[in-house]
Every structure is written in structure tokens, then in C-alpha cells.
Tab-separated table of N, CA and C in Angstrom:
chain	number	residue	atom	x	y	z
A	1264	MET	N	58.133	-60.639	73.700
A	1264	MET	CA	58.896	-60.021	74.772
A	1264	MET	C	57.967	-59.684	75.935
A	1265	SER	N	58.499	-59.778	77.091
A	1265	SER	CA	57.705	-59.436	78.264
A	1265	SER	C	57.639	-57.915	78.415
A	1266	ASP	N	56.712	-57.461	79.236
A	1266	ASP	CA	56.544	-56.027	79.447
A	1266	ASP	C	57.778	-55.403	80.090
A	1267	ARG	N	58.399	-56.142	80.969
A	1267	ARG	CA	59.597	-55.621	81.651
A	1267	ARG	C	60.739	-55.399	80.659
A	1268	VAL	N	60.901	-56.337	79.730
A	1268	VAL	CA	61.958	-56.201	78.717
A	1268	VAL	C	61.652	-55.010	77.811
A	1269	ARG	N	60.401	-54.860	77.417
A	1269	ARG	CA	60.012	-53.728	76.554
A	1269	ARG	C	60.273	-52.394	77.258
A	1270	GLN	N	59.935	-52.344	78.539
A	1270	GLN	CA	60.182	-51.112	79.300
A	1270	GLN	C	61.675	-50.803	79.358
A	1271	THR	N	62.474	-51.827	79.583
A	1271	THR	CA	63.923	-51.633	79.650
A	1271	THR	C	64.459	-51.146	78.313
A	1272	VAL	N	63.994	-51.726	77.228
A	1272	VAL	CA	64.424	-51.307	75.890
A	1272	VAL	C	64.023	-49.856	75.638
A	1273	GLU	N	62.827	-49.487	76.013
A	1273	GLU	CA	62.366	-48.110	75.829
A	1273	GLU	C	63.197	-47.125	76.647
A	1274	VAL	N	63.508	-47.497	77.878
A	1274	VAL	CA	64.335	-46.633	78.734
A	1274	VAL	C	65.727	-46.463	78.124
A	1275	LEU	N	66.292	-47.555	77.620
A	1275	LEU	CA	67.624	-47.475	77.001
A	1275	LEU	C	67.612	-46.608	75.738
A	1276	LYS	N	66.547	-46.719	74.951
A	1276	LYS	CA	66.418	-45.871	73.756
A	1276	LYS	C	66.343	-44.393	74.148
A	1277	LEU	N	65.562	-44.112	75.185
A	1277	LEU	CA	65.431	-42.740	75.659
A	1277	LEU	C	66.772	-42.195	76.153
A	1278	ARG	N	67.505	-43.015	76.918
A	1278	ARG	CA	68.833	-42.600	77.426
A	1278	ARG	C	69.802	-42.357	76.276
A	1279	ALA	N	69.739	-43.193	75.239
A	1279	ALA	CA	70.623	-43.016	74.088
A	1279	ALA	C	70.302	-41.707	73.358
A	1280	GLN	N	69.018	-41.384	73.207
A	1280	GLN	CA	68.628	-40.119	72.574
A	1280	GLN	C	69.088	-38.930	73.410
A	1281	GLU	N	68.949	-39.041	74.731
A	1281	GLU	CA	69.397	-37.964	75.620
A	1281	GLU	C	70.911	-37.792	75.530
A	1282	MET	N	71.645	-38.894	75.449
A	1282	MET	CA	73.099	-38.829	75.358
A	1282	MET	C	73.517	-38.173	74.042
A	1283	ARG	N	72.826	-38.514	72.964
A	1283	ARG	CA	73.127	-37.905	71.663
A	1283	ARG	C	72.886	-36.392	71.731
A	1284	ARG	N	71.779	-36.009	72.338
A	1284	ARG	CA	71.472	-34.591	72.486
A	1284	ARG	C	72.518	-33.888	73.346
A	1285	ASP	N	72.910	-34.525	74.448
A	1285	ASP	CA	73.892	-33.916	75.345
A	1285	ASP	C	75.264	-33.791	74.691
A	1286	VAL	N	75.648	-34.775	73.890
A	1286	VAL	CA	76.928	-34.671	73.164
A	1286	VAL	C	76.877	-33.491	72.202
A	1287	HIS	N	75.765	-33.330	71.510
A	1287	HIS	CA	75.607	-32.172	70.620
A	1287	HIS	C	75.622	-30.874	71.434
A	1288	ALA	N	74.992	-30.888	72.594
A	1288	ALA	CA	74.998	-29.700	73.459
A	1288	ALA	C	76.422	-29.368	73.902
A	1289	LEU	N	77.244	-30.383	74.166
A	1289	LEU	CA	78.638	-30.128	74.542
A	1289	LEU	C	79.410	-29.502	73.389
A	1290	TYR	N	79.084	-29.902	72.173
A	1290	TYR	CA	79.680	-29.261	71.005
A	1290	TYR	C	79.326	-27.766	70.999
A	1291	LEU	N	78.079	-27.451	71.328
A	1291	LEU	CA	77.647	-26.054	71.378
A	1291	LEU	C	78.315	-25.307	72.529
A	1292	VAL	N	78.566	-25.996	73.639
A	1292	VAL	CA	79.265	-25.403	74.786
A	1292	VAL	C	80.635	-24.896	74.349
A	1293	GLY	N	81.298	-25.679	73.510
A	1293	GLY	CA	82.637	-25.309	73.050
A	1293	GLY	C	82.676	-24.044	72.222
A	1294	GLN	N	81.544	-23.594	71.729
A	1294	GLN	CA	81.490	-22.390	70.896
A	1294	GLN	C	80.947	-21.168	71.624
A	1295	ASP	N	80.528	-21.311	72.856
A	1295	ASP	CA	79.867	-20.223	73.563
A	1295	ASP	C	80.866	-19.409	74.389
A	1296	PRO	N	80.848	-18.076	74.249
A	1296	PRO	CA	81.803	-17.235	74.987
A	1296	PRO	C	81.495	-17.115	76.486
A	1297	ARG	N	80.311	-17.521	76.923
A	1297	ARG	CA	79.961	-17.415	78.345
A	1297	ARG	C	80.539	-18.548	79.189
A	1298	VAL	N	81.116	-19.525	78.531
A	1298	VAL	CA	81.632	-20.705	79.229
A	1298	VAL	C	83.142	-20.539	79.423
A	1299	PRO	N	83.675	-20.868	80.605
A	1299	PRO	CA	85.123	-20.763	80.836
A	1299	PRO	C	85.916	-21.648	79.874
A	1300	TRP	N	87.147	-21.252	79.598
A	1300	TRP	CA	87.957	-21.944	78.604
A	1300	TRP	C	88.208	-23.408	78.959
A	1301	TYR	N	88.430	-23.699	80.235
A	1301	TYR	CA	88.738	-25.077	80.615
A	1301	TYR	C	87.521	-25.985	80.446
A	1302	VAL	N	86.322	-25.446	80.640
A	1302	VAL	CA	85.104	-26.229	80.412
A	1302	VAL	C	84.913	-26.446	78.911
A	1303	LYS	N	85.229	-25.416	78.118
A	1303	LYS	CA	85.149	-25.551	76.659
A	1303	LYS	C	86.069	-26.659	76.162
A	1304	VAL	N	87.301	-26.663	76.659
A	1304	VAL	CA	88.275	-27.668	76.227
A	1304	VAL	C	87.778	-29.067	76.569
A	1305	LEU	N	87.307	-29.238	77.796
A	1305	LEU	CA	86.805	-30.537	78.218
A	1305	LEU	C	85.559	-30.935	77.423
A	1306	ALA	N	84.664	-29.987	77.183
A	1306	ALA	CA	83.440	-30.273	76.432
A	1306	ALA	C	83.755	-30.691	75.003
A	1307	VAL	N	84.663	-29.979	74.361
A	1307	VAL	CA	85.036	-30.322	72.984
A	1307	VAL	C	85.742	-31.679	72.946
A	1308	ALA	N	86.581	-31.967	73.935
A	1308	ALA	CA	87.274	-33.258	73.975
A	1308	ALA	C	86.276	-34.407	74.125
A	1309	VAL	N	85.298	-34.245	74.997
A	1309	VAL	CA	84.290	-35.299	75.197
A	1309	VAL	C	83.444	-35.457	73.939
A	1310	ALA	N	83.008	-34.347	73.350
A	1310	ALA	CA	82.195	-34.419	72.131
A	1310	ALA	C	82.995	-35.047	70.984
A	1311	ALA	N	84.261	-34.671	70.850
A	1311	ALA	CA	85.098	-35.227	69.781
A	1311	ALA	C	85.283	-36.728	69.983
A	1312	TYR	N	85.525	-37.153	71.216
A	1312	TYR	CA	85.689	-38.583	71.487
A	1312	TYR	C	84.399	-39.345	71.193
A	1313	ALA	N	83.272	-38.754	71.562
A	1313	ALA	CA	81.986	-39.424	71.346
A	1313	ALA	C	81.672	-39.544	69.853
A	1314	LEU	N	82.038	-38.553	69.071
A	1314	LEU	CA	81.731	-38.560	67.642
A	1314	LEU	C	82.812	-39.214	66.800
A	1315	SER	N	83.979	-39.448	67.393
A	1315	SER	CA	85.104	-40.025	66.659
A	1315	SER	C	84.932	-41.525	66.465
A	1316	PRO	N	85.312	-42.016	65.302
A	1316	PRO	CA	85.256	-43.459	65.088
A	1316	PRO	C	86.401	-44.206	65.783
A	1317	VAL	N	87.370	-43.469	66.325
A	1317	VAL	CA	88.516	-44.071	66.986
A	1317	VAL	C	88.245	-44.120	68.491
A	1318	ASP	N	88.397	-45.298	69.097
A	1318	ASP	CA	88.169	-45.483	70.531
A	1318	ASP	C	89.478	-45.761	71.242
A	1319	LEU	N	89.519	-45.485	72.540
A	1319	LEU	CA	90.685	-45.863	73.342
A	1319	LEU	C	90.853	-47.377	73.359
A	1320	ILE	N	89.753	-48.083	73.526
A	1320	ILE	CA	89.757	-49.543	73.494
A	1320	ILE	C	88.895	-49.946	72.297
A	1321	PRO	N	89.491	-50.579	71.277
A	1321	PRO	CA	88.723	-50.939	70.076
A	1321	PRO	C	87.523	-51.830	70.403
A	1322	ASP	N	86.450	-51.651	69.639
A	1322	ASP	CA	85.212	-52.378	69.895
A	1322	ASP	C	85.327	-53.878	69.645
A	1323	PHE	N	86.317	-54.315	68.876
A	1323	PHE	CA	86.428	-55.750	68.602
A	1323	PHE	C	86.969	-56.537	69.797
A	1324	ILE	N	87.480	-55.841	70.819
A	1324	ILE	CA	87.918	-56.527	72.032
A	1324	ILE	C	86.661	-56.862	72.837
A	1325	PRO	N	86.445	-58.146	73.108
A	1325	PRO	CA	85.201	-58.541	73.779
A	1325	PRO	C	84.992	-57.809	75.104
A	1326	VAL	N	83.795	-57.409	75.335
A	1326	VAL	CA	83.298	-56.752	76.543
A	1326	VAL	C	83.956	-55.386	76.765
A	1327	LEU	N	85.271	-55.324	76.865
A	1327	LEU	CA	85.962	-54.061	77.153
A	1327	LEU	C	85.733	-53.007	76.080
A	1328	GLY	N	85.632	-53.431	74.821
A	1328	GLY	CA	85.433	-52.484	73.727
A	1328	GLY	C	84.146	-51.694	73.865
A	1329	TYR	N	83.087	-52.372	74.275
A	1329	TYR	CA	81.803	-51.680	74.434
A	1329	TYR	C	81.662	-51.030	75.797
A	1330	LEU	N	82.326	-51.573	76.798
A	1330	LEU	CA	82.320	-50.927	78.117
A	1330	LEU	C	82.973	-49.556	78.036
A	1331	ASP	N	83.973	-49.463	77.193
A	1331	ASP	CA	84.641	-48.193	76.951
A	1331	ASP	C	83.606	-47.129	76.572
A	1332	ASP	N	82.762	-47.436	75.598
A	1332	ASP	CA	81.739	-46.484	75.150
A	1332	ASP	C	80.639	-46.305	76.189
A	1333	ALA	N	80.365	-47.348	76.926
A	1333	ALA	CA	79.275	-47.291	77.901
A	1333	ALA	C	79.669	-46.576	79.190
A	1334	ILE	N	80.971	-46.408	79.444
A	1334	ILE	CA	81.411	-45.776	80.688
A	1334	ILE	C	82.098	-44.434	80.442
A	1335	ILE	N	83.054	-44.389	79.537
A	1335	ILE	CA	83.856	-43.171	79.346
A	1335	ILE	C	83.012	-42.006	78.834
A	1336	ILE	N	82.217	-42.239	77.811
A	1336	ILE	CA	81.428	-41.133	77.241
A	1336	ILE	C	80.396	-40.599	78.238
A	1337	PRO	N	79.559	-41.451	78.847
A	1337	PRO	CA	78.613	-40.903	79.834
A	1337	PRO	C	79.301	-40.220	81.018
A	1338	ALA	N	80.424	-40.768	81.468
A	1338	ALA	CA	81.140	-40.141	82.585
A	1338	ALA	C	81.661	-38.767	82.185
A	1339	GLY	N	82.209	-38.662	80.980
A	1339	GLY	CA	82.698	-37.361	80.500
A	1339	GLY	C	81.574	-36.354	80.338
A	1340	VAL	N	80.455	-36.813	79.789
A	1340	VAL	CA	79.300	-35.924	79.617
A	1340	VAL	C	78.803	-35.437	80.982
A	1341	CYS	N	78.686	-36.350	81.933
A	1341	CYS	CA	78.220	-35.965	83.279
A	1341	CYS	C	79.174	-34.974	83.943
A	1342	LEU	N	80.469	-35.187	83.786
A	1342	LEU	CA	81.454	-34.280	84.361
A	1342	LEU	C	81.311	-32.878	83.789
A	1343	VAL	N	81.214	-32.771	82.479
A	1343	VAL	CA	81.107	-31.450	81.848
A	1343	VAL	C	79.784	-30.788	82.227
A	1344	ILE	N	78.704	-31.559	82.261
A	1344	ILE	CA	77.398	-30.987	82.621
A	1344	ILE	C	77.440	-30.397	84.034
A	1345	ARG	N	78.162	-31.043	84.946
A	1345	ARG	CA	78.276	-30.527	86.320
A	1345	ARG	C	79.077	-29.218	86.375
A	1346	LEU	N	79.927	-28.980	85.390
A	1346	LEU	CA	80.740	-27.762	85.373
A	1346	LEU	C	80.015	-26.576	84.737
A	1347	ILE	N	78.866	-26.823	84.125
A	1347	ILE	CA	78.113	-25.777	83.429
A	1347	ILE	C	76.897	-25.401	84.264
A	1348	PRO	N	76.624	-24.095	84.429
A	1348	PRO	CA	75.408	-23.686	85.159
A	1348	PRO	C	74.155	-24.281	84.516
A	1349	ALA	N	73.185	-24.634	85.340
A	1349	ALA	CA	71.981	-25.325	84.871
A	1349	ALA	C	71.220	-24.533	83.811
A	1350	ASN	N	71.135	-23.203	83.986
A	1350	ASN	CA	70.379	-22.409	83.001
A	1350	ASN	C	71.071	-22.425	81.626
A	1351	LEU	N	72.408	-22.385	81.616
A	1351	LEU	CA	73.130	-22.459	80.346
A	1351	LEU	C	72.971	-23.838	79.709
A	1352	MET	N	73.075	-24.881	80.513
A	1352	MET	CA	72.955	-26.236	79.968
A	1352	MET	C	71.569	-26.453	79.391
A	1353	ALA	N	70.542	-25.909	80.037
A	1353	ALA	CA	69.178	-26.024	79.511
A	1353	ALA	C	69.074	-25.334	78.146
A	1354	GLU	N	69.742	-24.198	78.017
A	1354	GLU	CA	69.742	-23.484	76.735
A	1354	GLU	C	70.458	-24.313	75.655
A	1355	PHE	N	71.601	-24.894	76.002
A	1355	PHE	CA	72.343	-25.701	75.035
A	1355	PHE	C	71.552	-26.951	74.631
A	1356	ARG	N	70.869	-27.563	75.587
A	1356	ARG	CA	70.053	-28.733	75.275
A	1356	ARG	C	68.902	-28.363	74.351
A	1357	LYS	N	68.300	-27.195	74.589
A	1357	LYS	CA	67.206	-26.745	73.732
A	1357	LYS	C	67.704	-26.514	72.313
A	1358	ARG	N	68.856	-25.851	72.193
A	1358	ARG	CA	69.435	-25.624	70.861
A	1358	ARG	C	69.809	-26.939	70.182
A	1359	ALA	N	70.295	-27.901	70.957
A	1359	ALA	CA	70.648	-29.206	70.386
A	1359	ALA	C	69.397	-29.946	69.917
A	1360	ASP	N	68.309	-29.836	70.675
A	1360	ASP	CA	67.049	-30.466	70.267
A	1360	ASP	C	66.527	-29.863	68.966
A	1361	GLU	N	66.738	-28.560	68.784
A	1361	GLU	CA	66.259	-27.887	67.583
A	1361	GLU	C	67.065	-28.277	66.343
A	1362	THR	N	68.277	-28.683	66.563
A	1362	THR	CA	69.143	-29.068	65.458
A	1362	THR	C	69.023	-30.567	65.249
A	1363	ILE	N	68.602	-30.969	64.094
A	1363	ILE	CA	68.395	-32.397	63.831
A	1363	ILE	C	69.693	-33.072	63.409
A	1364	ALA	N	70.436	-32.437	62.527
A	1364	ALA	CA	71.649	-33.052	61.985
A	1364	ALA	C	72.805	-32.929	62.965
A	1365	TYR	N	73.799	-33.807	62.798
A	1365	TYR	CA	75.020	-33.697	63.582
A	1365	TYR	C	75.738	-32.412	63.211
A	1366	PRO	N	76.516	-31.856	64.118
A	1366	PRO	CA	77.248	-30.640	63.808
A	1366	PRO	C	78.308	-30.913	62.736
A	1367	VAL	N	78.409	-29.994	61.788
A	1367	VAL	CA	79.400	-30.128	60.736
A	1367	VAL	C	80.343	-28.943	60.841
A	1368	SER	N	81.564	-29.228	61.137
A	1368	SER	CA	82.566	-28.190	61.220
A	1368	SER	C	83.658	-28.512	60.218
A	1369	ARG	N	83.759	-27.690	59.200
A	1369	ARG	CA	84.753	-27.937	58.160
A	1369	ARG	C	86.176	-27.844	58.714
A	1370	ILE	N	86.370	-27.020	59.724
A	1370	ILE	CA	87.702	-26.883	60.324
A	1370	ILE	C	88.093	-28.177	61.023
A	1371	VAL	N	87.164	-28.777	61.761
A	1371	VAL	CA	87.454	-30.028	62.458
A	1371	VAL	C	87.683	-31.150	61.448
A	1372	ILE	N	86.867	-31.201	60.410
A	1372	ILE	CA	87.054	-32.214	59.368
A	1372	ILE	C	88.423	-32.055	58.730
A	1373	LEU	N	88.797	-30.826	58.417
A	1373	LEU	CA	90.105	-30.561	57.815
A	1373	LEU	C	91.228	-30.958	58.765
A	1374	ALA	N	91.084	-30.656	60.055
A	1374	ALA	CA	92.110	-31.019	61.034
A	1374	ALA	C	92.269	-32.535	61.134
A	1375	ILE	N	91.161	-33.256	61.143
A	1375	ILE	CA	91.227	-34.720	61.223
A	1375	ILE	C	91.866	-35.307	59.967
A	1376	VAL	N	91.486	-34.792	58.802
A	1376	VAL	CA	92.081	-35.275	57.552
A	1376	VAL	C	93.579	-34.980	57.529
A	1377	CYS	N	93.983	-33.787	57.969
A	1377	CYS	CA	95.407	-33.439	58.012
A	1377	CYS	C	96.167	-34.329	59.000
A	1378	LEU	N	95.556	-34.628	60.136
A	1378	LEU	CA	96.192	-35.507	61.114
A	1378	LEU	C	96.417	-36.898	60.533
A	1379	TRP	N	95.399	-37.449	59.867
A	1379	TRP	CA	95.552	-38.761	59.244
A	1379	TRP	C	96.602	-38.715	58.134
A	1380	ALA	N	96.595	-37.663	57.333
A	1380	ALA	CA	97.592	-37.544	56.261
A	1380	ALA	C	99.000	-37.463	56.832
A	1381	ALA	N	99.168	-36.719	57.924
A	1381	ALA	CA	100.480	-36.616	58.560
A	1381	ALA	C	100.921	-37.968	59.108
A	1382	CYS	N	100.002	-38.713	59.703
A	1382	CYS	CA	100.347	-40.047	60.219
A	1382	CYS	C	100.753	-40.990	59.093
A	1383	ILE	N	100.026	-40.951	57.999
A	1383	ILE	CA	100.361	-41.795	56.847
A	1383	ILE	C	101.711	-41.392	56.269
A	1384	ALA	N	101.939	-40.088	56.119
A	1384	ALA	CA	103.220	-39.613	55.593
A	1384	ALA	C	104.370	-40.005	56.512
A	1385	LEU	N	104.182	-39.871	57.806
A	1385	LEU	CA	105.217	-40.272	58.760
A	1385	LEU	C	105.505	-41.765	58.658
A	1386	GLY	N	104.456	-42.561	58.504
A	1386	GLY	CA	104.635	-44.000	58.337
A	1386	GLY	C	105.401	-44.347	57.075
A	1387	ILE	N	105.092	-43.651	55.987
A	1387	ILE	CA	105.790	-43.895	54.720
A	1387	ILE	C	107.250	-43.493	54.837
A	1388	VAL	N	107.515	-42.321	55.386
A	1388	VAL	CA	108.891	-41.851	55.536
A	1388	VAL	C	109.675	-42.766	56.478
A	1389	SER	N	109.068	-43.158	57.574
A	1389	SER	CA	109.739	-44.060	58.516
A	1389	SER	C	110.010	-45.412	57.876
A	1390	GLY	N	109.041	-45.930	57.159
A	1390	GLY	CA	109.213	-47.215	56.482
A	1390	GLY	C	110.282	-47.145	55.419
A	1391	TYR	N	110.317	-46.057	54.671
A	1391	TYR	CA	111.332	-45.896	53.634
A	1391	TYR	C	112.720	-45.823	54.263
A	1392	GLY	N	112.848	-45.068	55.348
A	1392	GLY	CA	114.133	-44.964	56.037
A	1392	GLY	C	114.557	-46.283	56.652
A	1393	TYR	N	113.607	-47.081	57.087
A	1393	TYR	CA	113.913	-48.371	57.707
A	1393	TYR	C	114.425	-49.372	56.672
A	1394	PHE	N	113.813	-49.357	55.487
A	1394	PHE	CA	114.169	-50.342	54.467
A	1394	PHE	C	115.265	-49.864	53.516
A	1395	THR	N	115.720	-48.658	53.674
A	1395	THR	CA	116.792	-48.153	52.806
A	1395	THR	C	117.906	-47.585	53.658
A	1396	ASP	N	119.020	-47.323	53.018
A	1396	ASP	CA	120.122	-46.685	53.748
A	1396	ASP	C	120.102	-45.180	53.533
A	1397	GLY	N	119.056	-44.685	52.947
A	1397	GLY	CA	118.904	-43.255	52.739
A	1397	GLY	C	119.030	-42.856	51.282
A	1398	ASN	N	119.811	-43.608	50.497
A	1398	ASN	CA	120.028	-43.255	49.093
A	1398	ASN	C	119.522	-44.320	48.136
A	1399	GLU	N	119.540	-45.569	48.549
A	1399	GLU	CA	119.180	-46.656	47.671
A	1399	GLU	C	117.975	-47.401	48.221
A	1400	ILE	N	117.285	-48.089	47.341
A	1400	ILE	CA	116.214	-48.969	47.764
A	1400	ILE	C	116.873	-50.251	48.279
A	1401	ALA	N	116.299	-50.863	49.282
A	1401	ALA	CA	116.903	-52.025	49.955
A	1401	ALA	C	117.198	-53.163	48.999
A	1402	SER	N	116.388	-53.350	47.974
A	1402	SER	CA	116.601	-54.468	47.079
A	1402	SER	C	117.812	-54.268	46.159
A	1403	ASN	N	118.302	-53.043	46.028
A	1403	ASN	CA	119.455	-52.765	45.157
A	1403	ASN	C	120.770	-52.751	45.921
A	1404	ARG	N	120.761	-53.090	47.185
A	1404	ARG	CA	121.977	-53.068	47.984
A	1404	ARG	C	122.922	-54.181	47.564
A	1405	LYS	N	124.209	-53.878	47.662
A	1405	LYS	CA	125.240	-54.899	47.397
A	1405	LYS	C	125.604	-55.528	48.734
A	1406	VAL	N	125.667	-56.823	48.738
A	1406	VAL	CA	125.969	-57.535	49.973
A	1406	VAL	C	127.430	-57.806	50.122
């Protein structure tokens, strides 16, 4: 590899580490009482989207799938960072640097599991209602 390519790769690695730290810092923003509620909501939404395996545009769609991650997440992070005073953001970044592991919130995990369970249950109930007349299974119907 040429020196220019190596430099570019190193810069991209550094930016990715900074983005990971900033996403974690936004998670911390959502828990701090000194931050206004609307900034907390936006910070938690951006952090949740960044950490969620579900994307607005799935990654298997060529080009657009990865552009989604390359544009939406950094734009959201930049927006929230602009809404937070610099001294507070520096504190959140420092706390995020000190924390090595991703944030684990049992409440958020429980909420996500409940949301998926509700979606699955709704799908089952809807499918059952679609294929039956309410009392019988579709295969037992008299024609």
C-alpha cells in the first residue's frame, strides 16, 4: 500500500473510534439531569439508532445501505453535539473514554425484546385471523 492509502486508512480508523466514543457519550447525555429534555430525547434516539441492528435502509441494498450509516449517524451525532455546551460534551466524552464496554441497560434490552415479542404476536394473530373465519382453521372449512 502506498503511504497516502495508509494515512487515509488510519484517519478513517481514528474517525470510527471517535464516532464510537461520541455515540457512547450521547448515551450518557440521555442520563444527565443538566441536559434539556429535548436534547436528551434526540441524543437517546441517535444512540439507539447507531447501536440498533435495524437500519432505515437495509445494508444489503447496494450503496444506499451503507450510505445510510455513513450519513445519518454522523449527522445525528453532529446535531446533538451542537446542542450540548462544550464543557458538558467534554465531560461526557471523557466518561465515555473511561468506559471500555458498550453501555448495558437492562430496561432498554427488555423494551426491545418486548417490542419484538409484540410484533411477532401481532403477526401471528393477524395471520390466524386472515386464514380463519375466527372459529375454525381454514383447512376445515366447508366449501
